mmCIF file of C-alpha atoms and ligand atoms in Angstrom:
data_model
loop_
_atom_site.group_PDB
_atom_site.id
_atom_site.type_symbol
_atom_site.label_atom_id
_atom_site.label_comp_id
_atom_site.label_asym_id
_atom_site.label_seq_id
_atom_site.Cartn_x
_atom_site.Cartn_y
_atom_site.Cartn_z
ATOM 1 C CA MET A 1 45.639 -51.912 79.752
ATOM 2 C CA LYS A 2 49.044 -51.880 78.208
ATOM 3 C CA THR A 3 49.480 -51.895 74.177
ATOM 4 C CA ARG A 4 51.920 -49.836 72.271
ATOM 5 C CA ILE A 5 48.908 -47.245 72.094
ATOM 6 C CA THR A 6 48.478 -46.531 75.639
ATOM 7 C CA GLU A 7 52.550 -46.266 75.902
ATOM 8 C CA MET A 8 52.577 -44.072 73.099
ATOM 9 C CA LEU A 9 49.510 -42.026 73.893
ATOM 10 C CA GLY A 10 50.408 -41.909 77.860
ATOM 11 C CA ILE A 11 46.806 -42.986 78.335
ATOM 12 C CA ARG A 12 45.427 -45.751 80.429
ATOM 13 C CA TYR A 13 43.034 -47.927 78.524
ATOM 14 C CA PRO A 14 43.400 -48.197 74.503
ATOM 15 C CA ILE A 15 40.419 -46.157 73.898
ATOM 16 C CA ILE A 16 39.579 -43.159 71.529
ATOM 17 C CA GLN A 17 37.534 -40.705 70.894
ATOM 18 C CA GLY A 18 37.632 -39.960 67.450
ATOM 19 C CA GLY A 19 37.190 -36.673 65.572
ATOM 20 C CA MET A 20 33.494 -35.223 65.427
ATOM 21 C CA MET A 21 32.475 -32.252 63.724
ATOM 22 C CA TRP A 22 30.062 -30.405 65.626
ATOM 23 C CA VAL A 23 30.576 -33.025 69.171
ATOM 24 C CA GLY A 24 34.306 -32.650 69.553
ATOM 25 C CA THR A 25 34.586 -29.750 72.126
ATOM 26 C CA ALA A 26 36.919 -29.240 75.093
ATOM 27 C CA ASP A 27 33.831 -30.446 77.456
ATOM 28 C CA MET A 28 33.392 -33.746 75.441
ATOM 29 C CA ALA A 29 37.372 -34.159 75.076
ATOM 30 C CA ALA A 30 37.980 -33.838 79.004
ATOM 31 C CA ALA A 31 35.614 -36.026 79.240
ATOM 32 C CA VAL A 32 37.072 -38.951 77.844
ATOM 33 C CA SER A 33 40.572 -38.004 78.810
ATOM 34 C CA ASN A 34 39.606 -37.877 82.545
ATOM 35 C CA ALA A 35 38.017 -41.191 82.165
ATOM 36 C CA GLY A 36 41.277 -42.754 81.276
ATOM 37 C CA GLY A 37 40.487 -42.778 77.389
ATOM 38 C CA LEU A 38 41.995 -39.887 74.471
ATOM 39 C CA GLY A 39 39.516 -36.964 74.063
ATOM 40 C CA ILE A 40 40.231 -35.253 70.572
ATOM 41 C CA ILE A 41 39.099 -31.605 69.943
ATOM 42 C CA THR A 42 37.670 -31.199 66.632
ATOM 43 C CA ALA A 43 39.859 -28.512 64.804
ATOM 44 C CA LEU A 44 37.374 -27.554 62.161
ATOM 45 C CA THR A 45 34.197 -27.063 64.642
ATOM 46 C CA GLN A 46 36.253 -24.177 66.292
ATOM 47 C CA PRO A 47 35.120 -21.452 63.394
ATOM 48 C CA THR A 48 38.846 -19.764 63.151
ATOM 49 C CA PRO A 49 42.801 -20.712 64.456
ATOM 50 C CA GLN A 50 42.303 -18.364 67.429
ATOM 51 C CA ASP A 51 39.168 -20.349 68.446
ATOM 52 C CA LEU A 52 40.776 -23.361 68.608
ATOM 53 C CA LEU A 53 43.716 -22.109 70.449
ATOM 54 C CA LYS A 54 40.982 -20.671 72.906
ATOM 55 C CA GLU A 55 39.803 -24.291 73.024
ATOM 56 C CA ILE A 56 42.791 -26.142 73.690
ATOM 57 C CA GLU A 57 43.559 -23.687 76.383
ATOM 58 C CA ARG A 58 39.553 -24.520 77.521
ATOM 59 C CA CYS A 59 40.337 -28.116 77.767
ATOM 60 C CA ARG A 60 43.759 -27.831 79.717
ATOM 61 C CA THR A 61 41.137 -26.308 82.348
ATOM 62 C CA LEU A 62 39.275 -28.800 82.172
ATOM 63 C CA THR A 63 41.750 -31.969 82.522
ATOM 64 C CA ASP A 64 45.329 -32.951 83.081
ATOM 65 C CA LYS A 65 45.389 -35.793 80.934
ATOM 66 C CA PRO A 66 46.954 -36.222 77.369
ATOM 67 C CA PHE A 67 44.187 -34.839 74.444
ATOM 68 C CA GLY A 68 44.686 -34.372 71.062
ATOM 69 C CA VAL A 69 43.179 -32.653 68.187
ATOM 70 C CA LYS A 70 41.931 -33.555 64.822
ATOM 71 C CA LEU A 71 42.254 -31.856 61.556
ATOM 72 C CA THR A 72 39.830 -33.373 58.790
ATOM 73 C CA ILE A 73 41.640 -31.752 55.228
ATOM 74 C CA LEU A 74 39.338 -32.264 52.451
ATOM 75 C CA LEU A 75 39.457 -30.653 48.796
ATOM 76 C CA SER A 76 36.633 -28.004 48.522
ATOM 77 C CA ILE A 77 36.865 -24.651 46.695
ATOM 78 C CA HIS A 78 36.527 -22.416 49.174
ATOM 79 C CA PRO A 79 38.757 -24.597 51.940
ATOM 80 C CA PRO A 80 39.329 -23.286 55.500
ATOM 81 C CA PRO A 81 43.144 -22.185 56.817
ATOM 82 C CA TYR A 82 43.671 -26.106 57.364
ATOM 83 C CA GLU A 83 47.814 -24.736 57.563
ATOM 84 C CA GLU A 84 46.749 -22.188 60.441
ATOM 85 C CA TYR A 85 45.067 -24.611 62.183
ATOM 86 C CA LEU A 86 48.345 -27.013 62.121
ATOM 87 C CA ASP A 87 50.490 -24.290 63.388
ATOM 88 C CA VAL A 88 47.632 -23.949 66.467
ATOM 89 C CA VAL A 89 48.369 -27.305 67.497
ATOM 90 C CA ILE A 90 51.734 -27.219 66.966
ATOM 91 C CA ASN A 91 52.549 -23.687 68.529
ATOM 92 C CA SER A 92 49.798 -24.717 71.497
ATOM 93 C CA GLY A 93 51.835 -27.596 72.870
ATOM 94 C CA VAL A 94 49.434 -30.344 71.843
ATOM 95 C CA ARG A 95 51.374 -33.278 71.349
ATOM 96 C CA ILE A 96 48.307 -35.734 69.421
ATOM 97 C CA LEU A 97 46.831 -34.924 66.052
ATOM 98 C CA GLU A 98 44.235 -37.093 64.589
ATOM 99 C CA THR A 99 44.674 -36.631 60.720
ATOM 100 C CA ALA A 100 41.719 -37.536 57.915
ATOM 101 C CA GLY A 101 40.970 -36.878 54.413
ATOM 102 C CA ASN A 102 43.158 -36.228 51.551
ATOM 103 C CA ASN A 103 46.420 -37.543 51.184
ATOM 104 C CA PRO A 104 47.602 -35.207 54.208
ATOM 105 C CA LYS A 105 51.193 -35.657 53.673
ATOM 106 C CA ALA A 106 52.992 -32.329 53.962
ATOM 107 C CA PHE A 107 50.667 -31.352 57.177
ATOM 108 C CA ILE A 108 52.232 -35.157 58.566
ATOM 109 C CA SER A 109 55.862 -33.647 57.664
ATOM 110 C CA LYS A 110 55.294 -30.368 59.329
ATOM 111 C CA ALA A 111 54.045 -31.986 62.375
ATOM 112 C CA LYS A 112 56.297 -34.329 62.749
ATOM 113 C CA GLU A 113 59.131 -32.115 62.734
ATOM 114 C CA ALA A 114 57.803 -30.307 65.672
ATOM 115 C CA GLY A 115 57.608 -33.662 67.819
ATOM 116 C CA VAL A 116 53.705 -34.761 67.532
ATOM 117 C CA THR A 117 52.333 -37.667 67.477
ATOM 118 C CA ILE A 118 50.212 -38.894 64.500
ATOM 119 C CA ILE A 119 47.187 -40.879 64.067
ATOM 120 C CA HIS A 120 46.098 -41.272 60.726
ATOM 121 C CA LYS A 121 42.384 -42.390 60.282
ATOM 122 C CA CYS A 122 41.704 -43.706 56.766
ATOM 123 C CA VAL A 123 38.856 -46.628 55.505
ATOM 124 C CA ALA A 124 41.166 -48.699 53.161
ATOM 125 C CA ILE A 125 44.732 -50.978 53.274
ATOM 126 C CA ARG A 126 46.607 -49.061 51.082
ATOM 127 C CA HIS A 127 45.932 -45.503 52.019
ATOM 128 C CA ALA A 128 47.323 -47.087 55.721
ATOM 129 C CA LEU A 129 50.429 -48.525 54.480
ATOM 130 C CA SER A 130 51.553 -44.775 52.521
ATOM 131 C CA ALA A 131 50.340 -43.048 55.798
ATOM 132 C CA GLU A 132 52.825 -45.512 57.335
ATOM 133 C CA ARG A 133 55.610 -44.738 54.419
ATOM 134 C CA ASN A 134 54.949 -41.059 55.341
ATOM 135 C CA GLY A 135 55.825 -41.172 58.826
ATOM 136 C CA VAL A 136 52.692 -41.564 61.124
ATOM 137 C CA ASP A 137 52.927 -43.331 64.150
ATOM 138 C CA ALA A 138 49.647 -45.009 63.947
ATOM 139 C CA VAL A 139 46.422 -45.686 62.200
ATOM 140 C CA SER A 140 43.057 -45.801 62.632
ATOM 141 C CA ILE A 141 41.188 -48.363 60.696
ATOM 142 C CA ASP A 142 37.410 -47.480 59.899
ATOM 143 C CA GLY A 143 35.468 -50.313 58.795
ATOM 144 C CA PHE A 144 31.952 -50.372 56.592
ATOM 145 C CA GLU A 145 29.971 -50.100 60.242
ATOM 146 C CA CYS A 146 31.492 -46.534 61.088
ATOM 147 C CA ALA A 147 29.689 -43.304 61.357
ATOM 148 C CA GLY A 148 30.747 -41.223 58.809
ATOM 149 C CA HIS A 149 32.804 -41.694 55.400
ATOM 150 C CA PRO A 150 33.444 -45.429 54.781
ATOM 151 C CA GLY A 151 34.515 -45.127 51.219
ATOM 152 C CA GLU A 152 33.287 -46.825 48.745
ATOM 153 C CA GLU A 153 34.932 -50.103 49.151
ATOM 154 C CA ASP A 154 32.057 -51.173 51.660
ATOM 155 C CA VAL A 155 34.831 -53.559 53.604
ATOM 156 C CA PRO A 156 33.937 -54.080 57.133
ATOM 157 C CA GLY A 157 36.520 -54.054 60.170
ATOM 158 C CA LEU A 158 35.970 -57.929 60.470
ATOM 159 C CA VAL A 159 38.136 -57.890 57.373
ATOM 160 C CA LEU A 160 40.179 -54.599 57.421
ATOM 161 C CA ILE A 161 41.379 -55.178 60.819
ATOM 162 C CA PRO A 162 43.329 -58.203 60.687
ATOM 163 C CA ILE A 163 44.422 -57.013 57.571
ATOM 164 C CA ALA A 164 45.908 -53.478 58.523
ATOM 165 C CA ALA A 165 47.530 -55.647 61.921
ATOM 166 C CA ARG A 166 49.442 -58.377 59.654
ATOM 167 C CA GLN A 167 50.541 -55.184 57.206
ATOM 168 C CA LEU A 168 51.381 -52.774 59.121
ATOM 169 C CA LYS A 169 54.306 -52.148 61.538
ATOM 170 C CA ILE A 170 53.202 -49.180 63.181
ATOM 171 C CA PRO A 171 50.040 -49.945 65.366
ATOM 172 C CA VAL A 172 46.555 -50.092 64.777
ATOM 173 C CA ILE A 173 43.320 -48.857 66.024
ATOM 174 C CA ALA A 174 40.119 -50.491 65.492
ATOM 175 C CA SER A 175 37.131 -47.947 64.312
ATOM 176 C CA GLY A 176 33.850 -48.224 63.097
ATOM 177 C CA GLY A 177 30.902 -50.371 64.741
ATOM 178 C CA ILE A 178 32.640 -50.242 68.747
ATOM 179 C CA ALA A 179 30.295 -49.805 71.125
ATOM 180 C CA ASP A 180 30.829 -52.305 74.002
ATOM 181 C CA GLY A 181 33.534 -54.223 75.792
ATOM 182 C CA ARG A 182 32.533 -57.082 73.298
ATOM 183 C CA GLY A 183 33.523 -54.841 70.548
ATOM 184 C CA MET A 184 36.632 -53.913 72.027
ATOM 185 C CA ALA A 185 37.779 -57.314 73.413
ATOM 186 C CA ALA A 186 37.163 -58.393 69.399
ATOM 187 C CA ALA A 187 39.393 -55.689 68.309
ATOM 188 C CA LEU A 188 42.139 -56.402 70.557
ATOM 189 C CA ALA A 189 42.109 -60.119 69.184
ATOM 190 C CA LEU A 190 41.970 -59.270 65.519
ATOM 191 C CA GLY A 191 45.200 -57.428 66.394
ATOM 192 C CA ALA A 192 44.603 -53.872 67.074
ATOM 193 C CA GLU A 193 46.247 -51.686 69.680
ATOM 194 C CA GLY A 194 43.575 -49.476 70.632
ATOM 195 C CA ILE A 195 39.775 -48.535 69.460
ATOM 196 C CA ASN A 196 38.155 -45.450 68.353
ATOM 197 C CA MET A 197 34.534 -44.420 68.862
ATOM 198 C CA GLY A 198 32.315 -41.758 67.698
ATOM 199 C CA THR A 199 28.596 -42.561 67.861
ATOM 200 C CA ARG A 200 29.290 -44.408 71.377
ATOM 201 C CA PHE A 201 30.569 -41.549 72.966
ATOM 202 C CA CYS A 202 27.697 -38.745 71.040
ATOM 203 C CA VAL A 203 25.523 -40.994 73.467
ATOM 204 C CA THR A 204 26.860 -40.001 76.754
ATOM 205 C CA GLN A 205 26.122 -37.353 79.371
ATOM 206 C CA GLU A 206 29.103 -35.080 78.425
ATOM 207 C CA ALA A 207 28.869 -34.677 74.452
ATOM 208 C CA PRO A 208 27.604 -31.345 74.062
ATOM 209 C CA ILE A 209 24.796 -32.524 71.875
ATOM 210 C CA HIS A 210 20.927 -32.117 73.312
ATOM 211 C CA GLN A 211 19.136 -34.833 75.157
ATOM 212 C CA ASN A 212 16.180 -35.998 72.259
ATOM 213 C CA VAL A 213 19.199 -36.833 69.817
ATOM 214 C CA LYS A 214 20.752 -39.007 72.402
ATOM 215 C CA GLN A 215 17.746 -40.775 73.449
ATOM 216 C CA ALA A 216 16.741 -40.799 69.611
ATOM 217 C CA LEU A 217 19.668 -42.821 69.101
ATOM 218 C CA VAL A 218 19.407 -45.150 72.217
ATOM 219 C CA ASP A 219 15.535 -45.765 70.787
ATOM 220 C CA ALA A 220 17.231 -46.416 67.069
ATOM 221 C CA THR A 221 17.839 -49.756 65.907
ATOM 222 C CA GLU A 222 20.992 -51.359 64.015
ATOM 223 C CA ARG A 223 18.963 -50.457 60.556
ATOM 224 C CA ASP A 224 18.358 -47.028 61.839
ATOM 225 C CA THR A 225 20.917 -45.454 59.446
ATOM 226 C CA ARG A 226 21.259 -44.230 55.420
ATOM 227 C CA LEU A 227 24.318 -44.174 53.194
ATOM 228 C CA ILE A 228 24.086 -40.536 51.599
ATOM 229 C CA PHE A 229 26.127 -39.246 48.644
ATOM 230 C CA ARG A 230 26.289 -42.703 46.933
ATOM 231 C CA THR A 231 25.900 -41.398 43.736
ATOM 232 C CA MET A 232 28.550 -38.985 44.138
ATOM 233 C CA ARG A 233 31.195 -41.174 45.439
ATOM 234 C CA ASN A 234 31.612 -39.061 48.711
ATOM 235 C CA THR A 235 29.296 -42.104 50.792
ATOM 236 C CA ALA A 236 28.549 -41.112 54.397
ATOM 237 C CA ARG A 237 26.734 -42.760 56.531
ATOM 238 C CA VAL A 238 24.538 -40.880 58.819
ATOM 239 C CA PHE A 239 21.117 -40.829 61.105
ATOM 240 C CA LYS A 240 17.754 -42.363 59.162
ATOM 241 C CA ASN A 241 15.518 -39.381 59.178
ATOM 242 C CA ALA A 242 13.644 -37.270 57.380
ATOM 243 C CA ILE A 243 16.413 -35.675 55.823
ATOM 244 C CA SER A 244 18.512 -38.731 55.514
ATOM 245 C CA GLU A 245 15.768 -39.882 53.282
ATOM 246 C CA GLU A 246 14.682 -37.448 51.438
ATOM 247 C CA VAL A 247 18.678 -37.304 49.859
ATOM 248 C CA VAL A 248 18.818 -40.743 49.279
ATOM 249 C CA ALA A 249 15.489 -40.853 47.708
ATOM 250 C CA LEU A 250 16.645 -37.775 45.700
ATOM 251 C CA GLU A 251 19.895 -39.745 44.752
ATOM 252 C CA GLN A 252 17.674 -42.572 43.662
ATOM 253 C CA ARG A 253 15.772 -40.859 41.007
ATOM 254 C CA PRO A 254 15.898 -41.778 37.828
ATOM 255 C CA GLY A 255 18.870 -39.302 36.449
ATOM 256 C CA GLY A 256 20.121 -39.009 39.705
ATOM 257 C CA VAL A 257 20.346 -35.318 41.110
ATOM 258 C CA GLN A 258 22.864 -32.721 41.415
ATOM 259 C CA PHE A 259 24.771 -31.855 44.735
ATOM 260 C CA GLU A 260 23.252 -27.821 43.995
ATOM 261 C CA GLU A 261 19.656 -29.956 44.571
ATOM 262 C CA ILE A 262 20.429 -31.048 48.064
ATOM 263 C CA ARG A 263 23.257 -28.977 48.994
ATOM 264 C CA PRO A 264 20.505 -26.902 51.197
ATOM 265 C CA LEU A 265 19.355 -30.045 52.863
ATOM 266 C CA VAL A 266 22.783 -31.427 53.607
ATOM 267 C CA ALA A 267 24.254 -27.711 54.900
ATOM 268 C CA GLY A 268 26.410 -28.200 58.238
ATOM 269 C CA ALA A 269 24.587 -25.572 59.884
ATOM 270 C CA ARG A 270 21.679 -27.131 59.630
ATOM 271 C CA GLY A 271 22.742 -30.097 61.252
ATOM 272 C CA ARG A 272 24.650 -28.205 63.937
ATOM 273 C CA THR A 273 21.238 -27.339 64.795
ATOM 274 C CA ALA A 274 19.482 -30.328 64.951
ATOM 275 C CA LEU A 275 22.134 -31.468 67.178
ATOM 276 C CA ALA A 276 21.544 -28.307 69.531
ATOM 277 C CA SER A 277 17.999 -28.258 69.460
ATOM 278 C CA GLY A 278 16.809 -31.542 69.899
ATOM 279 C CA GLU A 279 14.961 -31.638 66.221
ATOM 280 C CA TRP A 280 16.533 -34.669 65.144
ATOM 281 C CA ASN A 281 14.662 -34.436 62.189
ATOM 282 C CA GLU A 282 15.920 -30.973 60.934
ATOM 283 C CA GLY A 283 19.054 -31.747 59.442
ATOM 284 C CA ILE A 284 21.543 -34.532 59.010
ATOM 285 C CA ILE A 285 22.966 -36.192 61.938
ATOM 286 C CA THR A 286 26.313 -38.385 61.670
ATOM 287 C CA ALA A 287 25.729 -41.865 63.350
ATOM 288 C CA GLY A 288 27.150 -45.507 62.713
ATOM 289 C CA GLN A 289 25.312 -48.867 62.557
ATOM 290 C CA CYS A 290 26.656 -49.216 66.282
ATOM 291 C CA ILE A 291 23.467 -47.091 67.242
ATOM 292 C CA GLY A 292 21.742 -50.745 67.417
ATOM 293 C CA MET A 293 23.776 -51.978 70.657
ATOM 294 C CA ILE A 294 23.392 -48.283 72.277
ATOM 295 C CA ASN A 295 20.674 -48.614 75.044
ATOM 296 C CA ASP A 296 21.873 -45.870 77.729
ATOM 297 C CA ILE A 297 23.292 -42.474 78.430
ATOM 298 C CA PRO A 298 26.306 -42.837 80.871
ATOM 299 C CA SER A 299 28.736 -40.499 81.714
ATOM 300 C CA CYS A 300 32.041 -41.280 79.787
ATOM 301 C CA GLU A 301 33.858 -42.295 83.183
ATOM 302 C CA THR A 302 30.914 -45.391 83.793
ATOM 303 C CA LEU A 303 31.214 -46.373 79.733
ATOM 304 C CA ILE A 304 34.753 -46.554 79.810
ATOM 305 C CA SER A 305 35.229 -48.404 83.274
ATOM 306 C CA ARG A 306 31.928 -50.656 81.972
ATOM 307 C CA MET A 307 33.834 -51.168 78.525
ATOM 308 C CA VAL A 308 37.440 -52.239 80.403
ATOM 309 C CA ALA A 309 35.445 -54.524 82.350
ATOM 310 C CA GLU A 310 33.644 -56.365 79.947
ATOM 311 C CA CYS A 311 36.468 -56.507 77.688
ATOM 312 C CA ARG A 312 38.785 -57.890 80.044
ATOM 313 C CA GLU A 313 35.863 -60.654 81.067
ATOM 314 C CA GLN A 314 34.961 -61.216 77.364
ATOM 315 C CA LEU A 315 38.739 -62.135 76.337
ATOM 316 C CA SER A 316 39.410 -64.466 79.432
ATOM 317 C CA LYS A 317 36.095 -66.220 78.618
ATOM 318 C CA ALA A 318 37.251 -66.801 75.104
ATOM 319 C CA SER A 319 40.765 -67.595 76.311
ATOM 320 C CA ALA A 320 38.660 -70.511 78.420
ATOM 321 C CA MET A 321 36.910 -71.283 75.466
ATOM 322 C CA ALA A 322 40.147 -71.967 73.449
ATOM 323 C CA THR A 323 42.232 -73.705 75.948
ATOM 324 C CA ASP A 324 43.313 -77.521 75.110
HETATM 325 C C1 FMN B 1 28.823 -37.242 65.195
HETATM 326 C C2 FMN B 1 30.153 -37.822 64.262
HETATM 327 C C3 FMN B 1 30.969 -36.377 63.666
HETATM 328 C C4 FMN B 1 32.018 -36.944 63.076
HETATM 329 N N1 FMN B 1 32.750 -35.897 62.406
HETATM 330 C C5 FMN B 1 34.238 -36.147 61.825
HETATM 331 C C6 FMN B 1 34.881 -35.358 61.061
HETATM 332 O O1 FMN B 1 34.599 -34.508 61.096
HETATM 333 N N2 FMN B 1 35.746 -35.701 60.715
HETATM 334 C C7 FMN B 1 36.367 -37.349 60.588
HETATM 335 O O2 FMN B 1 37.486 -37.781 60.064
HETATM 336 N N3 FMN B 1 35.709 -37.834 61.160
HETATM 337 C C8 FMN B 1 33.940 -37.840 61.974
HETATM 338 N N4 FMN B 1 33.557 -38.704 62.356
HETATM 339 C C9 FMN B 1 34.149 -40.091 62.561
HETATM 340 C C10 FMN B 1 34.229 -40.698 63.899
HETATM 341 O O3 FMN B 1 35.281 -39.620 63.998
HETATM 342 C C11 FMN B 1 34.915 -42.067 63.593
HETATM 343 O O4 FMN B 1 36.160 -42.267 62.530
HETATM 344 C C12 FMN B 1 33.718 -42.762 63.511
HETATM 345 O O5 FMN B 1 32.772 -42.545 64.094
HETATM 346 C C13 FMN B 1 34.295 -43.984 64.101
HETATM 347 O O6 FMN B 1 32.704 -45.144 64.124
HETATM 348 P P1 FMN B 1 31.590 -45.520 65.219
HETATM 349 O O7 FMN B 1 30.641 -44.104 65.299
HETATM 350 O O8 FMN B 1 30.823 -46.534 64.807
HETATM 351 O O9 FMN B 1 32.580 -45.327 66.260
HETATM 352 C C14 FMN B 1 32.442 -38.373 63.242
HETATM 353 C C15 FMN B 1 31.455 -39.488 63.724
HETATM 354 C C16 FMN B 1 30.232 -38.674 64.364
HETATM 355 C C17 FMN B 1 29.150 -39.430 65.408
#
């Protein structure tokens, strides 16, 4: 397969594993890269910038293919040392950075000056245009279906992707709700030159997640996600479980809820433990609506080759239907 994305990133198939807190380790990233996609290590899953460097070095022992690093920049009272994480990426020789979050203009300039290729992920056309003006090389655009933070405007991929493809000069990567070759074919037909997946890669052999959580995602339907933090205008799409149901109920309570009250429920450490222990009702687990399409736990190699074959088949079927 050949698109501006495969050429830019030096990968065989235009399939990217998006940054994933607690999941984007060297093992995950290397498995995707070895299967012909682009694996991404999630910087902030590593407790310190030095640990990130070790994880990058570990990834190099697992694959000789290109891989990237994700840096999500969020405003917070006690922010992690973002700049030090970025310096590790630059100095380690990693050539691909995925950014997301609040206005990462300064980070983009610094990484660009160092010759790093930047994919910026966002959820709105105006943010994609501004990232393009700031010099990023490609934009990943997440539709409302996605796992994680879809924003507050609820625009699905079927609308976002073609608008982005029309308005941007740089290549667009479709993200959110893609879990099979049909979705991939649709994304390419909408004008994207690559796809980004999170949830689907969580349900693979190599994902560093307990088998019980993977099985719970396989058993789930497209109706089994919840939107938390809506009332705080910081919406996150997560797996429906005891904790997310409780958070939604508290938010819907007359008078609402203060973040302090739900903080213990939504603590990141709790989500991490749920993923590792398999006790999937014990913490917040990020997942997208495409769980309804996920029916097995393949290796990344099997998943990617199956998706590529199905994508080709769907595109040729559609093309045959469209002939005069
Ligand atoms: C377990 C998990 C953790 C995630 N963590 C992050 C993160 O830390 N930063 C980020 O920008 N996106 C994060 N995402 C979102 C993904 O990078 C990607 O945009 C999203 O999963 C695409 O939607 P999909 O799950 O429908 O494929 C996460 C997704 C999952 C499933």
